[in-house]
């Protein structure tokens, strides 16, 4: 009998994905402007570092919140003692109000329907435990966040069945793709329990249209399954079209207090919109009281600290601050995205047009040696090891087409991004020179070949003529 569990010794975590392997290479040789200027630049991390000055400015103006004081008096002991895993009411109220503000106050959220979790990773896994059994399946549109292979599957035993989307329609979900994925699951004897989407999309950086959201609601209604809408990038939408939450569509269709209303669940986090992944603040929002009760019990395995809740309840309750932050942050994201797009264009590389997120879905199909995923991995390795940029290959996101890459732009300084684009342009230019030289050599070889063929033809013709003369 083994001393360790199968879970501890199995290789189903997904850590061998190129998405994680790129991170490992970066950690071995991280770029630093002064200490390691030739190191690998991290462009595989979807992290927002553009607005820390706004957060730090608020902290400087509100020292009580950061030093755990209320009206000048220390509440350290109060926060340090045991807290109910339902969460601090003031923080939950501030968080749902912040979610409403992001959505233009078109929808409101009930704090009693919210469960706090240690980040969106914990929220998504908890929902899997609540909604599915081991061996059940969720349908996910491709390309999707590589971490879902870990978050949704590793400990729960839930399977992922891809909804295949393509560049022909900008990777939008179609009715036929949904039905095909559903039937594919049934062929594998998998019971489909729901669909999970990210809106805005990770890795596409696009928001879902109302038509797509309507399609999804119609689909889960017909199939009597769940829908999870991961909306952790909702506050990063920096240009039109705007963000439409699944909750807004449900309310517009007057589906409150219906069975579908109880089968739609939202995942949220402050990791992207507020740029605080280290604070580990996530949330599940569900209209189903049974799901809320079960998820609340499970949340004891990954709570948000009382100190974190207290600090952020004060910050998010400051409406002047949240309004200014959301506005300035979006402008900064747009400006930085434009810098990336401009740099890529100079290198002859285009992107899928996007309006949200901390990354772009970059089209490098023309740089592949062949239209295969093997060629994509060859290109990716050259980018990581030769150019020293860590980006995420589309195959790690289960994209059905080779040659797409996710490239992040908000986790570095503007100077670092400029350097990354210079490196990439130099690489592409060198490829073009090599291709040009190769083409020139191929042309010379072709001319030689034609010349040899003419000589062989003349020789053969003469030989044939001589034989013909002999036979006469």
Coordinates of C-alpha atoms in Angstrom, one line a residue:
X1 CA 0.0 0.0 0.0
X2 CA 1.3 3.4 -1.0
X3 CA 2.0 6.0 1.7
X4 CA 0.6 8.8 -0.3
X5 CA -2.8 9.3 -1.9
X6 CA -3.4 9.0 -5.6
X7 CA -4.3 12.7 -5.6
X8 CA -0.9 13.6 -4.2
X9 CA 1.0 11.4 -6.8
X10 CA -1.2 11.9 -9.9
X11 CA -0.3 14.3 -12.8
X12 CA -3.8 15.8 -13.3
X13 CA -3.1 19.2 -11.8
X14 CA -2.3 20.6 -15.2
X15 CA 1.1 21.9 -14.1
X16 CA 2.7 20.4 -17.2
X17 CA 0.7 22.8 -19.5
X18 CA 2.9 25.2 -21.5
X19 CA 1.0 28.0 -19.7
X20 CA 2.7 27.0 -16.4
X21 CA 5.9 25.9 -18.0
X22 CA 6.4 29.4 -19.4
X23 CA 6.1 30.7 -15.9
X24 CA 8.7 28.3 -14.6
X25 CA 11.1 29.4 -17.2
X26 CA 10.5 33.1 -16.3
X27 CA 11.1 32.3 -12.6
X28 CA 14.5 30.8 -13.5
X29 CA 15.5 34.0 -15.4
X30 CA 13.3 36.9 -14.6
X31 CA 13.9 40.2 -16.3
X32 CA 15.1 43.1 -14.2
X33 CA 15.9 46.5 -15.7
X34 CA 19.2 46.7 -13.8
X35 CA 20.0 43.3 -12.3
X36 CA 19.0 41.1 -15.3
X37 CA 18.3 43.2 -18.4
X38 CA 18.6 40.2 -20.7
X39 CA 16.1 38.1 -18.7
X40 CA 12.7 36.8 -19.6
X41 CA 9.9 39.4 -19.6
X42 CA 6.7 38.1 -18.0
X43 CA 3.9 38.7 -20.5
X44 CA 1.9 35.6 -19.3
X45 CA 0.6 37.1 -16.1
X46 CA -2.8 38.8 -16.2
X47 CA -2.2 41.3 -13.4
X48 CA -3.1 44.9 -13.2
X49 CA -0.3 47.1 -12.0
X50 CA -1.3 50.3 -13.6
X51 CA -3.3 51.9 -10.8
X52 CA -1.5 51.1 -7.6
X53 CA -0.8 54.8 -7.1
X54 CA -4.6 55.4 -6.7
X55 CA -4.8 52.7 -4.1
X56 CA -1.8 53.9 -2.2
X57 CA -3.1 57.5 -2.3
X58 CA -6.4 56.4 -0.7
X59 CA -4.5 54.5 2.0
X60 CA -2.4 57.6 2.8
X61 CA -5.6 59.6 3.2
X62 CA -7.3 56.9 5.3
X63 CA -4.7 55.7 7.8
X64 CA -7.3 54.3 10.2
X65 CA -8.4 51.6 7.7
X66 CA -4.8 50.4 7.1
X67 CA -3.9 50.4 10.8
X68 CA -7.1 48.7 11.8
X69 CA -8.7 51.6 13.7
X70 CA -12.2 52.9 13.9
X71 CA -12.7 56.5 14.9
X72 CA -9.1 56.6 16.0
X73 CA -9.4 53.6 18.3
X74 CA -7.7 50.2 17.6
X75 CA -9.9 47.3 16.7
X76 CA -7.0 44.9 16.2
X77 CA -8.3 42.5 18.8
X78 CA -11.8 42.5 17.3
X79 CA -10.4 41.6 13.9
X80 CA -7.9 39.1 15.2
X81 CA -10.4 37.0 17.0
X82 CA -12.6 34.3 15.3
X83 CA -15.0 35.5 12.7
X84 CA -18.1 33.8 11.4
X85 CA -17.5 32.4 7.9
X86 CA -20.5 34.3 6.6
X87 CA -18.2 37.3 6.3
X88 CA -18.3 40.8 7.7
X89 CA -21.7 42.3 6.7
X90 CA -20.2 45.8 6.0
X91 CA -17.8 44.3 3.5
X92 CA -20.3 42.1 1.7
X93 CA -22.6 45.2 1.4
X94 CA -19.7 47.3 0.0
X95 CA -18.7 44.5 -2.4
X96 CA -22.2 44.0 -3.9
X97 CA -22.5 47.8 -4.3
X98 CA -19.2 47.9 -6.1
X99 CA -20.4 45.2 -8.4
X100 CA -23.5 47.2 -9.2
X101 CA -21.5 50.3 -9.8
X102 CA -19.3 48.5 -12.4
X103 CA -22.5 47.4 -14.2
X104 CA -23.8 51.0 -14.3
X105 CA -26.3 50.2 -11.5
X106 CA -28.5 48.5 -14.0
X107 CA -28.6 45.5 -11.6
X108 CA -28.4 45.2 -7.8
X109 CA -27.1 42.3 -5.7
X110 CA -28.3 41.0 -2.4
X111 CA -25.5 40.5 0.1
X112 CA -27.3 37.5 1.5
X113 CA -26.8 35.7 -1.8
X114 CA -23.1 36.2 -1.7
X115 CA -20.5 33.8 -0.4
X116 CA -16.9 35.0 0.1
X117 CA -14.0 32.8 -1.0
X118 CA -10.2 33.0 -1.2
X119 CA -10.2 34.3 -4.8
X120 CA -12.0 33.3 -7.9
X121 CA -10.1 30.0 -8.1
X122 CA -11.7 28.9 -4.8
X123 CA -15.1 30.2 -6.0
X124 CA -15.1 28.2 -9.2
X125 CA -14.0 25.0 -7.5
X126 CA -16.6 25.5 -4.8
X127 CA -19.3 25.8 -7.4
X128 CA -18.1 22.6 -9.1
X129 CA -18.5 20.8 -5.7
X130 CA -22.0 22.3 -5.3
X131 CA -23.3 21.7 -8.8
X132 CA -21.7 18.5 -10.1
X133 CA -20.6 15.0 -9.1
X134 CA -17.3 13.4 -10.0
X135 CA -17.5 12.4 -13.7
X136 CA -20.1 15.0 -14.6
X137 CA -19.2 17.6 -17.2
X138 CA -19.3 21.4 -17.8
X139 CA -19.1 22.9 -21.3
X140 CA -16.6 25.7 -21.8
X141 CA -16.2 27.8 -24.9
X142 CA -12.7 27.8 -26.4
X143 CA -10.3 29.3 -26.1
X144 CA -10.5 29.3 -22.3
X145 CA -8.3 30.2 -19.3
X146 CA -5.7 27.4 -18.9
X147 CA -6.1 27.4 -15.1
X148 CA -9.6 26.0 -15.4
X149 CA -8.1 22.6 -16.1
X150 CA -6.8 22.8 -12.6
X151 CA -9.5 24.8 -10.9
X152 CA -12.5 22.9 -12.2
X153 CA -11.2 19.4 -12.5
X154 CA -8.2 18.5 -10.3
X155 CA -9.9 18.0 -6.9
X156 CA -13.6 17.7 -8.0
X157 CA -13.2 15.0 -10.7
X158 CA -15.5 17.1 -13.0
X159 CA -14.7 16.9 -16.7
X160 CA -14.5 19.8 -19.2
X161 CA -16.0 19.4 -22.7
X162 CA -15.0 22.2 -25.1
X163 CA -17.4 24.3 -27.1
X164 CA -15.4 24.8 -30.2
X165 CA -15.3 28.4 -31.4
X166 CA -13.3 29.8 -34.3
X167 CA -11.7 32.9 -35.7
X168 CA -14.2 32.9 -38.6
X169 CA -16.7 34.7 -36.4
X170 CA -14.3 36.2 -33.8
X171 CA -14.6 33.1 -31.5
X172 CA -18.3 33.8 -30.7
X173 CA -20.5 31.1 -29.3
X174 CA -23.0 29.6 -31.8
X175 CA -26.0 27.5 -31.2
X176 CA -24.5 24.7 -33.4
X177 CA -21.3 24.7 -31.3
X178 CA -23.2 24.5 -28.1
X179 CA -25.3 21.5 -29.3
X180 CA -22.3 19.8 -30.8
X181 CA -20.4 20.0 -27.4
X182 CA -23.5 18.7 -25.6
X183 CA -23.8 15.7 -27.9
X184 CA -20.1 15.1 -27.7
X185 CA -20.4 14.9 -23.9
X186 CA -23.2 12.4 -24.2
X187 CA -21.2 10.2 -26.6
X188 CA -18.6 10.0 -23.8
X189 CA -21.3 9.1 -21.3
X190 CA -20.8 12.3 -19.4
X191 CA -23.8 14.0 -17.8
X192 CA -23.7 17.7 -18.6
X193 CA -24.4 19.8 -15.5
X194 CA -23.8 23.3 -17.0
X195 CA -21.9 25.8 -19.1
X196 CA -19.1 28.0 -17.7
X197 CA -18.2 31.3 -19.5
X198 CA -15.8 34.1 -18.7
X199 CA -17.3 37.5 -19.5
X200 CA -15.3 39.5 -20.4
X201 CA -13.3 36.6 -21.9
X202 CA -10.0 35.4 -20.8
X203 CA -8.0 35.0 -23.1
X204 CA -9.8 36.9 -25.8
X205 CA -10.2 40.3 -24.0
X206 CA -13.7 40.7 -25.5
X207 CA -17.2 41.1 -24.0
X208 CA -20.0 38.8 -24.9
X209 CA -22.9 40.2 -26.9
X210 CA -26.4 40.2 -25.6
X211 CA -27.3 37.8 -28.4
X212 CA -24.7 35.3 -27.1
X213 CA -26.0 35.7 -23.6
X214 CA -29.6 35.2 -24.7
X215 CA -28.5 32.1 -26.6
X216 CA -26.9 30.7 -23.5
X217 CA -30.0 31.3 -21.4
X218 CA -32.1 29.6 -24.0
X219 CA -29.7 26.7 -24.1
X220 CA -29.6 26.1 -20.3
X221 CA -33.3 26.5 -20.2
X222 CA -33.9 23.8 -22.8
X223 CA -31.3 21.4 -21.3
X224 CA -32.2 22.2 -17.7
X225 CA -28.6 22.8 -16.7
X226 CA -26.6 25.5 -14.9
X227 CA -24.7 28.5 -16.2
X228 CA -21.7 30.0 -14.4
X229 CA -20.7 33.4 -15.5
X230 CA -17.1 34.3 -14.4
X231 CA -17.2 38.1 -14.4
X232 CA -13.9 38.9 -12.7
X233 CA -12.8 41.2 -15.6
X234 CA -16.1 43.2 -15.6
X235 CA -14.4 46.4 -14.3
X236 CA -11.7 46.3 -17.0
X237 CA -13.9 47.1 -20.0
X238 CA -12.1 50.1 -21.5
X239 CA -14.0 50.7 -24.8
X240 CA -17.2 49.9 -26.5
X241 CA -19.2 47.7 -26.6
X242 CA -19.9 47.9 -22.9
X243 CA -20.2 45.0 -20.5
X244 CA -23.5 43.3 -20.1
X245 CA -23.8 41.0 -17.0
X246 CA -25.7 37.8 -17.3
X247 CA -27.8 39.1 -14.3
X248 CA -28.9 42.1 -16.4
X249 CA -30.1 39.8 -19.2
X250 CA -32.1 37.7 -16.7
X251 CA -33.8 40.8 -15.3
X252 CA -34.5 42.2 -18.7
X253 CA -36.2 39.0 -19.7
X254 CA -38.1 39.0 -16.4
X255 CA -36.8 35.6 -15.4
X256 CA -36.7 36.4 -11.6
X257 CA -38.1 33.7 -9.4
X258 CA -38.0 31.1 -12.2
X259 CA -36.1 27.9 -12.3
X260 CA -33.5 29.4 -14.6
X261 CA -33.0 32.3 -12.1
X262 CA -31.8 29.8 -9.6
X263 CA -29.5 28.0 -12.1
X264 CA -27.4 31.0 -13.0
X265 CA -24.4 31.8 -10.8
X266 CA -21.8 34.6 -10.9
X267 CA -18.1 34.4 -9.9
X268 CA -16.4 37.7 -9.0
X269 CA -13.1 38.8 -7.6
X270 CA -11.1 41.9 -6.8
X271 CA -7.9 40.4 -8.3
X272 CA -8.3 42.1 -11.7
X273 CA -10.7 45.0 -11.3
X274 CA -8.9 46.4 -8.3
X275 CA -5.5 44.8 -9.0
X276 CA -5.4 42.9 -5.6
X277 CA -4.7 39.2 -6.4
X278 CA -2.5 38.9 -3.3
X279 CA -5.5 39.8 -1.1
X280 CA -7.3 36.6 -2.2
X281 CA -10.8 38.1 -2.3
X282 CA -13.4 36.2 -4.4
X283 CA -17.1 35.7 -4.3
X284 CA -19.9 33.4 -5.5
X285 CA -23.3 35.1 -6.2
X286 CA -26.2 32.7 -6.5
X287 CA -30.0 33.1 -6.3
X288 CA -30.3 29.5 -5.1
X289 CA -30.4 29.4 -1.3
X290 CA -29.3 25.8 -1.3
X291 CA -26.2 26.6 -3.3
X292 CA -25.5 29.6 -1.1
X293 CA -25.8 27.5 2.1
X294 CA -23.6 24.7 0.8
X295 CA -20.9 27.1 -0.6
X296 CA -20.9 29.0 2.7
X297 CA -20.1 25.8 4.6
X298 CA -17.3 25.0 2.1
X299 CA -15.9 28.5 2.3
X300 CA -14.4 27.6 5.7
X301 CA -11.6 25.9 3.8
X302 CA -10.7 29.2 2.1
X303 CA -11.8 32.3 4.0
X304 CA -11.0 36.0 3.4
X305 CA -9.2 37.4 6.5
X306 CA -11.1 39.8 8.7
X307 CA -8.3 42.4 8.3
X308 CA -8.7 42.3 4.6
X309 CA -12.4 42.6 4.8
X310 CA -12.2 45.6 7.1
X311 CA -9.7 47.4 5.0
X312 CA -11.6 46.8 1.7
X313 CA -15.0 47.6 3.2
X314 CA -13.7 51.1 4.0
X315 CA -12.2 51.5 0.6
X316 CA -15.2 50.3 -1.4
X317 CA -17.6 52.3 0.7
X318 CA -15.9 55.5 -0.4
X319 CA -18.0 56.2 -3.5
X320 CA -15.9 59.1 -4.6
X321 CA -12.8 56.9 -4.7
X322 CA -14.5 54.0 -6.5
X323 CA -15.9 56.3 -9.2
X324 CA -12.5 57.9 -9.7
X325 CA -10.6 54.6 -9.7
X326 CA -12.9 52.9 -12.2
X327 CA -12.7 55.8 -14.6
X328 CA -8.9 56.4 -14.4
X329 CA -8.1 52.7 -14.5
X330 CA -10.1 52.1 -17.7
X331 CA -8.3 55.0 -19.4
X332 CA -5.0 53.6 -18.3
X333 CA -5.8 50.1 -19.6
X334 CA -6.9 51.5 -22.9
X335 CA -3.7 53.6 -23.3
X336 CA -1.6 50.6 -22.4
X337 CA -3.5 48.3 -24.7
X338 CA -2.9 50.8 -27.5
X339 CA 0.8 50.7 -26.8
X340 CA 0.8 46.9 -27.2
X341 CA -1.2 47.0 -30.4
X342 CA 1.0 49.7 -31.9
X343 CA 4.2 47.7 -31.0
X344 CA 2.7 44.5 -32.5
X345 CA 1.7 46.3 -35.7
X346 CA 5.2 47.6 -36.2
X347 CA 6.3 43.9 -36.0
X348 CA 3.6 43.0 -38.6
X349 CA 1.4 41.2 -36.1
X350 CA -2.3 41.8 -35.6
X351 CA -4.7 41.0 -32.8
X352 CA -8.3 40.0 -32.3
X353 CA -10.1 43.4 -31.8
X354 CA -10.7 43.6 -28.0
X355 CA -12.3 46.0 -25.5
X356 CA -11.5 44.5 -22.1
X357 CA -9.1 42.6 -19.9
X358 CA -5.4 42.8 -19.2
X359 CA -4.2 41.0 -22.4
X360 CA -4.7 40.7 -26.2
X361 CA -5.4 37.6 -28.3
X362 CA -2.5 37.9 -30.8
X363 CA -2.5 36.3 -34.2
X364 CA 0.9 34.9 -35.2
X365 CA -0.4 32.3 -37.6
X366 CA 1.7 33.8 -40.4
X367 CA 4.9 33.1 -38.4
X368 CA 4.3 29.4 -38.1
X369 CA 6.4 27.0 -40.2
X370 CA 3.2 24.9 -40.8
X371 CA -0.4 25.1 -39.8
X372 CA 0.1 22.7 -36.9
X373 CA 0.2 22.8 -33.1
X374 CA 3.7 21.4 -33.3
X375 CA 4.7 24.5 -35.2
X376 CA 3.0 26.6 -32.6
X377 CA 5.1 25.0 -29.9
X378 CA 8.2 25.5 -31.9
X379 CA 7.5 29.2 -32.3
X380 CA 6.5 29.5 -28.6
X381 CA 9.8 28.0 -27.5
X382 CA 11.8 30.4 -29.7
X383 CA 9.8 33.3 -28.2
X384 CA 10.5 32.1 -24.6
X385 CA 14.1 31.0 -25.0
X386 CA 15.5 33.2 -27.8
X387 CA 13.4 36.4 -27.6
X388 CA 12.9 35.9 -23.8
X389 CA 9.2 36.8 -23.6
X390 CA 6.9 34.6 -21.7
X391 CA 3.5 34.5 -23.6
X392 CA 0.8 31.9 -23.5
X393 CA 0.3 29.7 -26.6
X394 CA -3.2 29.2 -27.8
X395 CA -3.0 25.4 -27.4
X396 CA -2.7 25.9 -23.6
X397 CA -6.0 27.7 -23.9
X398 CA -7.4 24.8 -25.9
X399 CA -7.8 27.0 -29.0
X400 CA -8.8 24.9 -32.0
X401 CA -6.5 26.9 -34.4
X402 CA -2.7 27.0 -34.1
X403 CA -0.9 30.3 -34.1
X404 CA -2.8 32.4 -31.5
X405 CA -1.2 33.6 -28.3
X406 CA -2.3 35.5 -25.2
X407 CA -0.1 38.5 -24.5
X408 CA -0.5 40.5 -21.3
X409 CA 0.2 44.2 -21.1
X410 CA -0.8 45.6 -17.7
X411 CA 1.7 43.8 -15.4
X412 CA 4.8 45.8 -16.4
X413 CA 6.1 49.3 -16.8
X414 CA 5.7 51.1 -20.1
X415 CA 9.5 50.9 -20.7
X416 CA 9.4 47.1 -20.2
X417 CA 6.6 46.8 -22.7
X418 CA 8.5 48.9 -25.2
X419 CA 11.6 46.7 -24.8
X420 CA 9.4 43.6 -25.2
X421 CA 8.0 44.9 -28.5
X422 CA 11.6 45.8 -29.7
X423 CA 12.7 42.3 -29.0
X424 CA 9.7 40.8 -30.8
X425 CA 10.1 43.1 -33.9
X426 CA 13.8 42.2 -34.1
X427 CA 12.8 38.5 -34.1
X428 CA 10.2 38.9 -36.8
X429 CA 12.5 41.0 -38.9
X430 CA 15.2 38.3 -38.7
X431 CA 12.6 35.7 -39.7
X432 CA 11.7 37.8 -42.7
X433 CA 15.3 38.1 -43.7
X434 CA 15.8 34.4 -43.4
X435 CA 12.7 33.8 -45.4
X436 CA 13.9 36.2 -48.0
X437 CA 17.3 34.5 -48.2
X438 CA 15.6 31.1 -48.2
X439 CA 13.4 32.3 -51.0
X440 CA 16.4 33.6 -53.0
X441 CA 18.2 30.4 -52.6
X442 CA 15.1 28.4 -53.5
X443 CA 14.9 30.5 -56.7
X444 CA 18.5 29.9 -57.5
X445 CA 18.0 26.2 -56.9
X446 CA 14.9 26.2 -59.0
X447 CA 16.8 27.8 -61.9
X448 CA 19.6 25.3 -61.6
X449 CA 17.0 22.5 -61.5
X450 CA 15.3 23.9 -64.6
X451 CA 18.7 24.1 -66.3
X452 CA 19.6 20.6 -65.4
X453 CA 16.1 19.4 -66.5
X454 CA 16.6 21.1 -69.9
X455 CA 20.1 19.4 -70.2
X456 CA 18.7 16.0 -69.2
X457 CA 15.8 16.5 -71.6
X458 CA 18.1 17.4 -74.5
X459 CA 20.4 14.5 -73.7
X460 CA 17.4 12.1 -73.4
X461 CA 15.9 13.5 -76.6
X462 CA 19.2 13.1 -78.4
X463 CA 19.6 9.5 -77.1
X464 CA 16.0 8.7 -78.2
X465 CA 16.7 10.2 -81.6
X466 CA 19.9 8.2 -82.0
X467 CA 18.1 5.0 -81.0
X468 CA 15.3 5.8 -83.4
X469 CA 17.9 6.3 -86.2
X470 CA 19.6 3.0 -85.3
X471 CA 16.2 1.2 -85.5
X472 CA 15.6 2.6 -88.9

